Amino acid sequence: MARQSISFTEPNDKWLKSQIDSQEYSSKSELVNDLIRQARNQQKQIDWIRAKLEKAEKSGFTNATKEQILAQSKSDLNG
């Protein structure tokens, strides 16, 4: 595992400490790694939505209802 030295603003450091004090996380490293994982997952979802929107824009119009489109999107998202 790579070791890094990072600095936090005082409000961010206080928030990190509060998360550890509440026993939500055992260390700042664990918390920061979890936040990064969450951001990476969020970026994957954003990229997926962006790709779907680009594909939709190129495909033209549809006669499907919004309920049908939503159901298909959920099905595609859940694999």
PDB file of N, CA and C in Angstrom:
ATOM      1  N   MET A   1       0.845  -1.168   0.000  1.00  0.00           N
ATOM      2  CA  MET A   1       0.000   0.000   0.000  1.00  0.00           C
ATOM      3  C   MET A   1       0.897   1.239   0.000  1.00  0.00           C
ATOM      4  N   ALA A   2       0.541   2.200  -0.824  1.00  0.00           N
ATOM      5  CA  ALA A   2       1.321   3.431  -0.910  1.00  0.00           C
ATOM      6  C   ALA A   2       1.018   4.335   0.278  1.00  0.00           C
ATOM      7  N   ARG A   3       2.050   4.920   0.832  1.00  0.00           N
ATOM      8  CA  ARG A   3       1.885   5.851   1.947  1.00  0.00           C
ATOM      9  C   ARG A   3       1.994   7.271   1.411  1.00  0.00           C
ATOM     10  N   GLN A   4       1.118   8.135   1.899  1.00  0.00           N
ATOM     11  CA  GLN A   4       1.091   9.520   1.467  1.00  0.00           C
ATOM     12  C   GLN A   4       1.006  10.419   2.688  1.00  0.00           C
ATOM     13  N   SER A   5       1.486  11.614   2.532  1.00  0.00           N
ATOM     14  CA  SER A   5       1.318  12.618   3.579  1.00  0.00           C
ATOM     15  C   SER A   5       0.424  13.705   2.991  1.00  0.00           C
ATOM     16  N   ILE A   6      -0.706  13.961   3.643  1.00  0.00           N
ATOM     17  CA  ILE A   6      -1.618  14.990   3.138  1.00  0.00           C
ATOM     18  C   ILE A   6      -1.986  15.930   4.275  1.00  0.00           C
ATOM     19  N   SER A   7      -2.365  17.137   3.904  1.00  0.00           N
ATOM     20  CA  SER A   7      -2.776  18.144   4.883  1.00  0.00           C
ATOM     21  C   SER A   7      -4.266  18.414   4.714  1.00  0.00           C
ATOM     22  N   PHE A   8      -4.949  18.677   5.845  1.00  0.00           N
ATOM     23  CA  PHE A   8      -6.369  18.984   5.831  1.00  0.00           C
ATOM     24  C   PHE A   8      -6.593  20.363   6.419  1.00  0.00           C
ATOM     25  N   THR A   9      -7.623  21.033   5.935  1.00  0.00           N
ATOM     26  CA  THR A   9      -8.021  22.282   6.576  1.00  0.00           C
ATOM     27  C   THR A   9      -8.566  21.932   7.959  1.00  0.00           C
ATOM     28  N   GLU A  10      -8.610  22.907   8.842  1.00  0.00           N
ATOM     29  CA  GLU A  10      -9.073  22.636  10.205  1.00  0.00           C
ATOM     30  C   GLU A  10     -10.493  22.070  10.239  1.00  0.00           C
ATOM     31  N   PRO A  11     -11.448  22.648   9.479  1.00  0.00           N
ATOM     32  CA  PRO A  11     -12.806  22.070   9.511  1.00  0.00           C
ATOM     33  C   PRO A  11     -12.844  20.621   9.003  1.00  0.00           C
ATOM     34  N   ASN A  12     -12.080  20.340   7.975  1.00  0.00           N
ATOM     35  CA  ASN A  12     -12.056  18.971   7.452  1.00  0.00           C
ATOM     36  C   ASN A  12     -11.410  18.016   8.444  1.00  0.00           C
ATOM     37  N   ASP A  13     -10.369  18.461   9.101  1.00  0.00           N
ATOM     38  CA  ASP A  13      -9.712  17.614  10.094  1.00  0.00           C
ATOM     39  C   ASP A  13     -10.652  17.328  11.269  1.00  0.00           C
ATOM     40  N   LYS A  14     -11.382  18.358  11.704  1.00  0.00           N
ATOM     41  CA  LYS A  14     -12.343  18.160  12.795  1.00  0.00           C
ATOM     42  C   LYS A  14     -13.418  17.156  12.386  1.00  0.00           C
ATOM     43  N   TRP A  15     -13.886  17.260  11.144  1.00  0.00           N
ATOM     44  CA  TRP A  15     -14.912  16.332  10.673  1.00  0.00           C
ATOM     45  C   TRP A  15     -14.367  14.908  10.629  1.00  0.00           C
ATOM     46  N   LEU A  16     -13.144  14.748  10.113  1.00  0.00           N
ATOM     47  CA  LEU A  16     -12.528  13.423  10.075  1.00  0.00           C
ATOM     48  C   LEU A  16     -12.423  12.839  11.481  1.00  0.00           C
ATOM     49  N   LYS A  17     -11.959  13.655  12.422  1.00  0.00           N
ATOM     50  CA  LYS A  17     -11.824  13.197  13.814  1.00  0.00           C
ATOM     51  C   LYS A  17     -13.177  12.811  14.399  1.00  0.00           C
ATOM     52  N   SER A  18     -14.226  13.568  14.060  1.00  0.00           N
ATOM     53  CA  SER A  18     -15.558  13.249  14.593  1.00  0.00           C
ATOM     54  C   SER A  18     -16.059  11.905  14.066  1.00  0.00           C
ATOM     55  N   GLN A  19     -15.717  11.586  12.831  1.00  0.00           N
ATOM     56  CA  GLN A  19     -16.117  10.300  12.262  1.00  0.00           C
ATOM     57  C   GLN A  19     -15.397   9.150  12.969  1.00  0.00           C
ATOM     58  N   ILE A  20     -14.159   9.371  13.307  1.00  0.00           N
ATOM     59  CA  ILE A  20     -13.389   8.348  14.017  1.00  0.00           C
ATOM     60  C   ILE A  20     -13.877   8.239  15.461  1.00  0.00           C
ATOM     61  N   ASP A  21     -14.150   9.396  16.096  1.00  0.00           N
ATOM     62  CA  ASP A  21     -14.649   9.392  17.476  1.00  0.00           C
ATOM     63  C   ASP A  21     -15.999   8.686  17.594  1.00  0.00           C
ATOM     64  N   SER A  22     -16.803   8.783  16.541  1.00  0.00           N
ATOM     65  CA  SER A  22     -18.115   8.122  16.569  1.00  0.00           C
ATOM     66  C   SER A  22     -18.000   6.639  16.230  1.00  0.00           C
ATOM     67  N   GLN A  23     -16.768   6.198  16.026  1.00  0.00           N
ATOM     68  CA  GLN A  23     -16.443   4.805  15.726  1.00  0.00           C
ATOM     69  C   GLN A  23     -17.031   4.333  14.399  1.00  0.00           C
ATOM     70  N   GLU A  24     -17.298   5.304  13.535  1.00  0.00           N
ATOM     71  CA  GLU A  24     -17.745   4.972  12.180  1.00  0.00           C
ATOM     72  C   GLU A  24     -16.572   4.383  11.399  1.00  0.00           C
ATOM     73  N   TYR A  25     -15.393   4.907  11.660  1.00  0.00           N
ATOM     74  CA  TYR A  25     -14.156   4.436  11.029  1.00  0.00           C
ATOM     75  C   TYR A  25     -13.100   4.303  12.109  1.00  0.00           C
ATOM     76  N   SER A  26     -12.113   3.468  11.859  1.00  0.00           N
ATOM     77  CA  SER A  26     -11.076   3.260  12.871  1.00  0.00           C
ATOM     78  C   SER A  26      -9.871   4.177  12.668  1.00  0.00           C
ATOM     79  N   SER A  27      -9.747   4.783  11.477  1.00  0.00           N
ATOM     80  CA  SER A  27      -8.603   5.670  11.225  1.00  0.00           C
ATOM     81  C   SER A  27      -8.941   6.643  10.097  1.00  0.00           C
ATOM     82  N   LYS A  28      -8.179   7.711  10.018  1.00  0.00           N
ATOM     83  CA  LYS A  28      -8.348   8.672   8.922  1.00  0.00           C
ATOM     84  C   LYS A  28      -8.076   7.995   7.583  1.00  0.00           C
ATOM     85  N   SER A  29      -7.091   7.108   7.548  1.00  0.00           N
ATOM     86  CA  SER A  29      -6.767   6.414   6.301  1.00  0.00           C
ATOM     87  C   SER A  29      -7.947   5.598   5.798  1.00  0.00           C
ATOM     88  N   GLU A  30      -8.600   4.883   6.713  1.00  0.00           N
ATOM     89  CA  GLU A  30      -9.757   4.080   6.328  1.00  0.00           C
ATOM     90  C   GLU A  30     -10.869   4.980   5.777  1.00  0.00           C
ATOM     91  N   LEU A  31     -11.099   6.094   6.446  1.00  0.00           N
ATOM     92  CA  LEU A  31     -12.132   7.028   6.028  1.00  0.00           C
ATOM     93  C   LEU A  31     -11.817   7.640   4.666  1.00  0.00           C
ATOM     94  N   VAL A  32     -10.603   8.104   4.487  1.00  0.00           N
ATOM     95  CA  VAL A  32     -10.218   8.718   3.215  1.00  0.00           C
ATOM     96  C   VAL A  32     -10.307   7.697   2.087  1.00  0.00           C
ATOM     97  N   ASN A  33      -9.862   6.473   2.314  1.00  0.00           N
ATOM     98  CA  ASN A  33      -9.978   5.435   1.288  1.00  0.00           C
ATOM     99  C   ASN A  33     -11.439   5.159   0.949  1.00  0.00           C
ATOM    100  N   ASP A  34     -12.322   5.155   1.951  1.00  0.00           N
ATOM    101  CA  ASP A  34     -13.742   4.940   1.696  1.00  0.00           C
ATOM    102  C   ASP A  34     -14.324   6.090   0.878  1.00  0.00           C
ATOM    103  N   LEU A  35     -13.956   7.319   1.214  1.00  0.00           N
ATOM    104  CA  LEU A  35     -14.428   8.472   0.451  1.00  0.00           C
ATOM    105  C   LEU A  35     -13.966   8.404  -0.999  1.00  0.00           C
ATOM    106  N   ILE A  36     -12.740   7.979  -1.214  1.00  0.00           N
ATOM    107  CA  ILE A  36     -12.221   7.847  -2.580  1.00  0.00           C
ATOM    108  C   ILE A  36     -12.976   6.758  -3.329  1.00  0.00           C
ATOM    109  N   ARG A  37     -13.234   5.612  -2.659  1.00  0.00           N
ATOM    110  CA  ARG A  37     -14.021   4.541  -3.290  1.00  0.00           C
ATOM    111  C   ARG A  37     -15.397   5.052  -3.700  1.00  0.00           C
ATOM    112  N   GLN A  38     -16.036   5.792  -2.812  1.00  0.00           N
ATOM    113  CA  GLN A  38     -17.357   6.341  -3.114  1.00  0.00           C
ATOM    114  C   GLN A  38     -17.293   7.288  -4.312  1.00  0.00           C
ATOM    115  N   ALA A  39     -16.282   8.135  -4.354  1.00  0.00           N
ATOM    116  CA  ALA A  39     -16.129   9.076  -5.468  1.00  0.00           C
ATOM    117  C   ALA A  39     -15.887   8.331  -6.779  1.00  0.00           C
ATOM    118  N   ARG A  40     -15.090   7.261  -6.724  1.00  0.00           N
ATOM    119  CA  ARG A  40     -14.831   6.477  -7.931  1.00  0.00           C
ATOM    120  C   ARG A  40     -16.105   5.803  -8.422  1.00  0.00           C
ATOM    121  N   ASN A  41     -16.900   5.250  -7.502  1.00  0.00           N
ATOM    122  CA  ASN A  41     -18.170   4.627  -7.886  1.00  0.00           C
ATOM    123  C   ASN A  41     -19.134   5.656  -8.466  1.00  0.00           C
ATOM    124  N   GLN A  42     -19.164   6.834  -7.853  1.00  0.00           N
ATOM    125  CA  GLN A  42     -20.026   7.899  -8.359  1.00  0.00           C
ATOM    126  C   GLN A  42     -19.594   8.298  -9.771  1.00  0.00           C
ATOM    127  N   GLN A  43     -18.292   8.370 -10.004  1.00  0.00           N
ATOM    128  CA  GLN A  43     -17.802   8.734 -11.335  1.00  0.00           C
ATOM    129  C   GLN A  43     -18.185   7.680 -12.364  1.00  0.00           C
ATOM    130  N   LYS A  44     -18.146   6.398 -11.978  1.00  0.00           N
ATOM    131  CA  LYS A  44     -18.580   5.328 -12.890  1.00  0.00           C
ATOM    132  C   LYS A  44     -20.038   5.514 -13.278  1.00  0.00           C
ATOM    133  N   GLN A  45     -20.877   5.856 -12.296  1.00  0.00           N
ATOM    134  CA  GLN A  45     -22.292   6.071 -12.581  1.00  0.00           C
ATOM    135  C   GLN A  45     -22.493   7.274 -13.491  1.00  0.00           C
ATOM    136  N   ILE A  46     -21.757   8.341 -13.235  1.00  0.00           N
ATOM    137  CA  ILE A  46     -21.852   9.536 -14.076  1.00  0.00           C
ATOM    138  C   ILE A  46     -21.422   9.212 -15.499  1.00  0.00           C
ATOM    139  N   ASP A  47     -20.330   8.468 -15.647  1.00  0.00           N
ATOM    140  CA  ASP A  47     -19.858   8.088 -16.974  1.00  0.00           C
ATOM    141  C   ASP A  47     -20.883   7.227 -17.694  1.00  0.00           C
ATOM    142  N   TRP A  48     -21.539   6.294 -16.944  1.00  0.00           N
ATOM    143  CA  TRP A  48     -22.554   5.435 -17.536  1.00  0.00           C
ATOM    144  C   TRP A  48     -23.744   6.267 -18.024  1.00  0.00           C
ATOM    145  N   ILE A  49     -24.198   7.200 -17.176  1.00  0.00           N
ATOM    146  CA  ILE A  49     -25.326   8.062 -17.555  1.00  0.00           C
ATOM    147  C   ILE A  49     -24.954   8.919 -18.757  1.00  0.00           C
ATOM    148  N   ARG A  50     -23.754   9.473 -18.750  1.00  0.00           N
ATOM    149  CA  ARG A  50     -23.315  10.316 -19.863  1.00  0.00           C
ATOM    150  C   ARG A  50     -23.298   9.516 -21.171  1.00  0.00           C
ATOM    151  N   ALA A  51     -22.796   8.296 -21.116  1.00  0.00           N
ATOM    152  CA  ALA A  51     -22.753   7.447 -22.308  1.00  0.00           C
ATOM    153  C   ALA A  51     -24.168   7.137 -22.794  1.00  0.00           C
ATOM    154  N   LYS A  52     -25.077   6.851 -21.864  1.00  0.00           N
ATOM    155  CA  LYS A  52     -26.466   6.572 -22.236  1.00  0.00           C
ATOM    156  C   LYS A  52     -27.114   7.802 -22.873  1.00  0.00           C
ATOM    157  N   LEU A  53     -26.852   8.974 -22.308  1.00  0.00           N
ATOM    158  CA  LEU A  53     -27.419  10.197 -22.869  1.00  0.00           C
ATOM    159  C   LEU A  53     -26.877  10.467 -24.273  1.00  0.00           C
ATOM    160  N   GLU A  54     -25.583  10.266 -24.458  1.00  0.00           N
ATOM    161  CA  GLU A  54     -24.988  10.470 -25.778  1.00  0.00           C
ATOM    162  C   GLU A  54     -25.571   9.488 -26.792  1.00  0.00           C
ATOM    163  N   LYS A  55     -25.725   8.235 -26.366  1.00  0.00           N
ATOM    164  CA  LYS A  55     -26.313   7.218 -27.251  1.00  0.00           C
ATOM    165  C   LYS A  55     -27.752   7.586 -27.595  1.00  0.00           C
ATOM    166  N   ALA A  56     -28.501   8.043 -26.602  1.00  0.00           N
ATOM    167  CA  ALA A  56     -29.895   8.420 -26.817  1.00  0.00           C
ATOM    168  C   ALA A  56     -30.010   9.606 -27.767  1.00  0.00           C
ATOM    169  N   GLU A  57     -29.125  10.580 -27.597  1.00  0.00           N
ATOM    170  CA  GLU A  57     -29.160  11.742 -28.474  1.00  0.00           C
ATOM    171  C   GLU A  57     -28.909  11.356 -29.924  1.00  0.00           C
ATOM    172  N   LYS A  58     -28.057  10.372 -30.126  1.00  0.00           N
ATOM    173  CA  LYS A  58     -27.714   9.941 -31.486  1.00  0.00           C
ATOM    174  C   LYS A  58     -28.771   9.020 -32.089  1.00  0.00           C
ATOM    175  N   SER A  59     -29.609   8.394 -31.232  1.00  0.00           N
ATOM    176  CA  SER A  59     -30.554   7.403 -31.735  1.00  0.00           C
ATOM    177  C   SER A  59     -31.868   8.004 -32.214  1.00  0.00           C
ATOM    178  N   GLY A  60     -32.135   9.241 -31.877  1.00  0.00           N
ATOM    179  CA  GLY A  60     -33.381   9.862 -32.324  1.00  0.00           C
ATOM    180  C   GLY A  60     -34.486   9.722 -31.305  1.00  0.00           C
ATOM    181  N   PHE A  61     -35.720   9.678 -31.795  1.00  0.00           N
ATOM    182  CA  PHE A  61     -36.896   9.667 -30.934  1.00  0.00           C
ATOM    183  C   PHE A  61     -37.356   8.254 -30.635  1.00  0.00           C
ATOM    184  N   THR A  62     -38.200   8.130 -29.586  1.00  0.00           N
ATOM    185  CA  THR A  62     -38.763   6.842 -29.197  1.00  0.00           C
ATOM    186  C   THR A  62     -40.260   7.001 -28.944  1.00  0.00           C
ATOM    187  N   ASN A  63     -40.970   5.896 -29.067  1.00  0.00           N
ATOM    188  CA  ASN A  63     -42.390   5.884 -28.746  1.00  0.00           C
ATOM    189  C   ASN A  63     -42.635   5.279 -27.364  1.00  0.00           C
ATOM    190  N   ALA A  64     -41.568   4.894 -26.676  1.00  0.00           N
ATOM    191  CA  ALA A  64     -41.689   4.286 -25.350  1.00  0.00           C
ATOM    192  C   ALA A  64     -42.165   5.331 -24.339  1.00  0.00           C
ATOM    193  N   THR A  65     -42.923   4.862 -23.361  1.00  0.00           N
ATOM    194  CA  THR A  65     -43.362   5.762 -22.295  1.00  0.00           C
ATOM    195  C   THR A  65     -42.210   6.003 -21.332  1.00  0.00           C
ATOM    196  N   LYS A  66     -42.354   7.015 -20.505  1.00  0.00           N
ATOM    197  CA  LYS A  66     -41.289   7.282 -19.532  1.00  0.00           C
ATOM    198  C   LYS A  66     -41.147   6.123 -18.554  1.00  0.00           C
ATOM    199  N   GLU A  67     -42.254   5.442 -18.244  1.00  0.00           N
ATOM    200  CA  GLU A  67     -42.187   4.281 -17.360  1.00  0.00           C
ATOM    201  C   GLU A  67     -41.391   3.146 -18.010  1.00  0.00           C
ATOM    202  N   GLN A  68     -41.600   2.939 -19.305  1.00  0.00           N
ATOM    203  CA  GLN A  68     -40.861   1.899 -20.026  1.00  0.00           C
ATOM    204  C   GLN A  68     -39.368   2.243 -20.109  1.00  0.00           C
ATOM    205  N   ILE A  69     -39.091   3.488 -20.358  1.00  0.00           N
ATOM    206  CA  ILE A  69     -37.686   3.925 -20.436  1.00  0.00           C
ATOM    207  C   ILE A  69     -37.011   3.747 -19.081  1.00  0.00           C
ATOM    208  N   LEU A  70     -37.706   4.137 -18.008  1.00  0.00           N
ATOM    209  CA  LEU A  70     -37.146   3.993 -16.665  1.00  0.00           C
ATOM    210  C   LEU A  70     -36.917   2.527 -16.330  1.00  0.00           C
ATOM    211  N   ALA A  71     -37.883   1.675 -16.637  1.00  0.00           N
ATOM    212  CA  ALA A  71     -37.755   0.239 -16.360  1.00  0.00           C
ATOM    213  C   ALA A  71     -36.568  -0.354 -17.118  1.00  0.00           C
ATOM    214  N   GLN A  72     -36.400   0.020 -18.371  1.00  0.00           N
ATOM    215  CA  GLN A  72     -35.287  -0.485 -19.172  1.00  0.00           C
ATOM    216  C   GLN A  72     -33.954   0.017 -18.630  1.00  0.00           C
ATOM    217  N   SER A  73     -33.909   1.267 -18.232  1.00  0.00           N
ATOM    218  CA  SER A  73     -32.681   1.839 -17.673  1.00  0.00           C
ATOM    219  C   SER A  73     -32.295   1.133 -16.384  1.00  0.00           C
ATOM    220  N   LYS A  74     -33.271   0.882 -15.521  1.00  0.00           N
ATOM    221  CA  LYS A  74     -32.995   0.168 -14.262  1.00  0.00           C
ATOM    222  C   LYS A  74     -32.506  -1.252 -14.545  1.00  0.00           C
ATOM    223  N   SER A  75     -33.120  -1.893 -15.522  1.00  0.00           N
ATOM    224  CA  SER A  75     -32.716  -3.238 -15.885  1.00  0.00           C
ATOM    225  C   SER A  75     -31.272  -3.244 -16.404  1.00  0.00           C
ATOM    226  N   ASP A  76     -30.943  -2.287 -17.248  1.00  0.00           N
ATOM    227  CA  ASP A  76     -29.577  -2.191 -17.790  1.00  0.00           C
ATOM    228  C   ASP A  76     -28.579  -1.883 -16.691  1.00  0.00           C
ATOM    229  N   LEU A  77     -28.943  -1.018 -15.757  1.00  0.00           N
ATOM    230  CA  LEU A  77     -28.044  -0.626 -14.683  1.00  0.00           C
ATOM    231  C   LEU A  77     -27.741  -1.795 -13.746  1.00  0.00           C
ATOM    232  N   ASN A  78     -28.757  -2.608 -13.477  1.00  0.00           N
ATOM    233  CA  ASN A  78     -28.589  -3.733 -12.555  1.00  0.00           C
ATOM    234  C   ASN A  78     -28.021  -4.970 -13.239  1.00  0.00           C
ATOM    235  N   GLY A  79     -27.759  -4.870 -14.500  1.00  0.00           N
ATOM    236  CA  GLY A  79     -27.092  -5.940 -15.221  1.00  0.00           C
ATOM    237  C   GLY A  79     -28.004  -7.060 -15.561  1.00  0.00           C
TER     238      GLY A  79
END
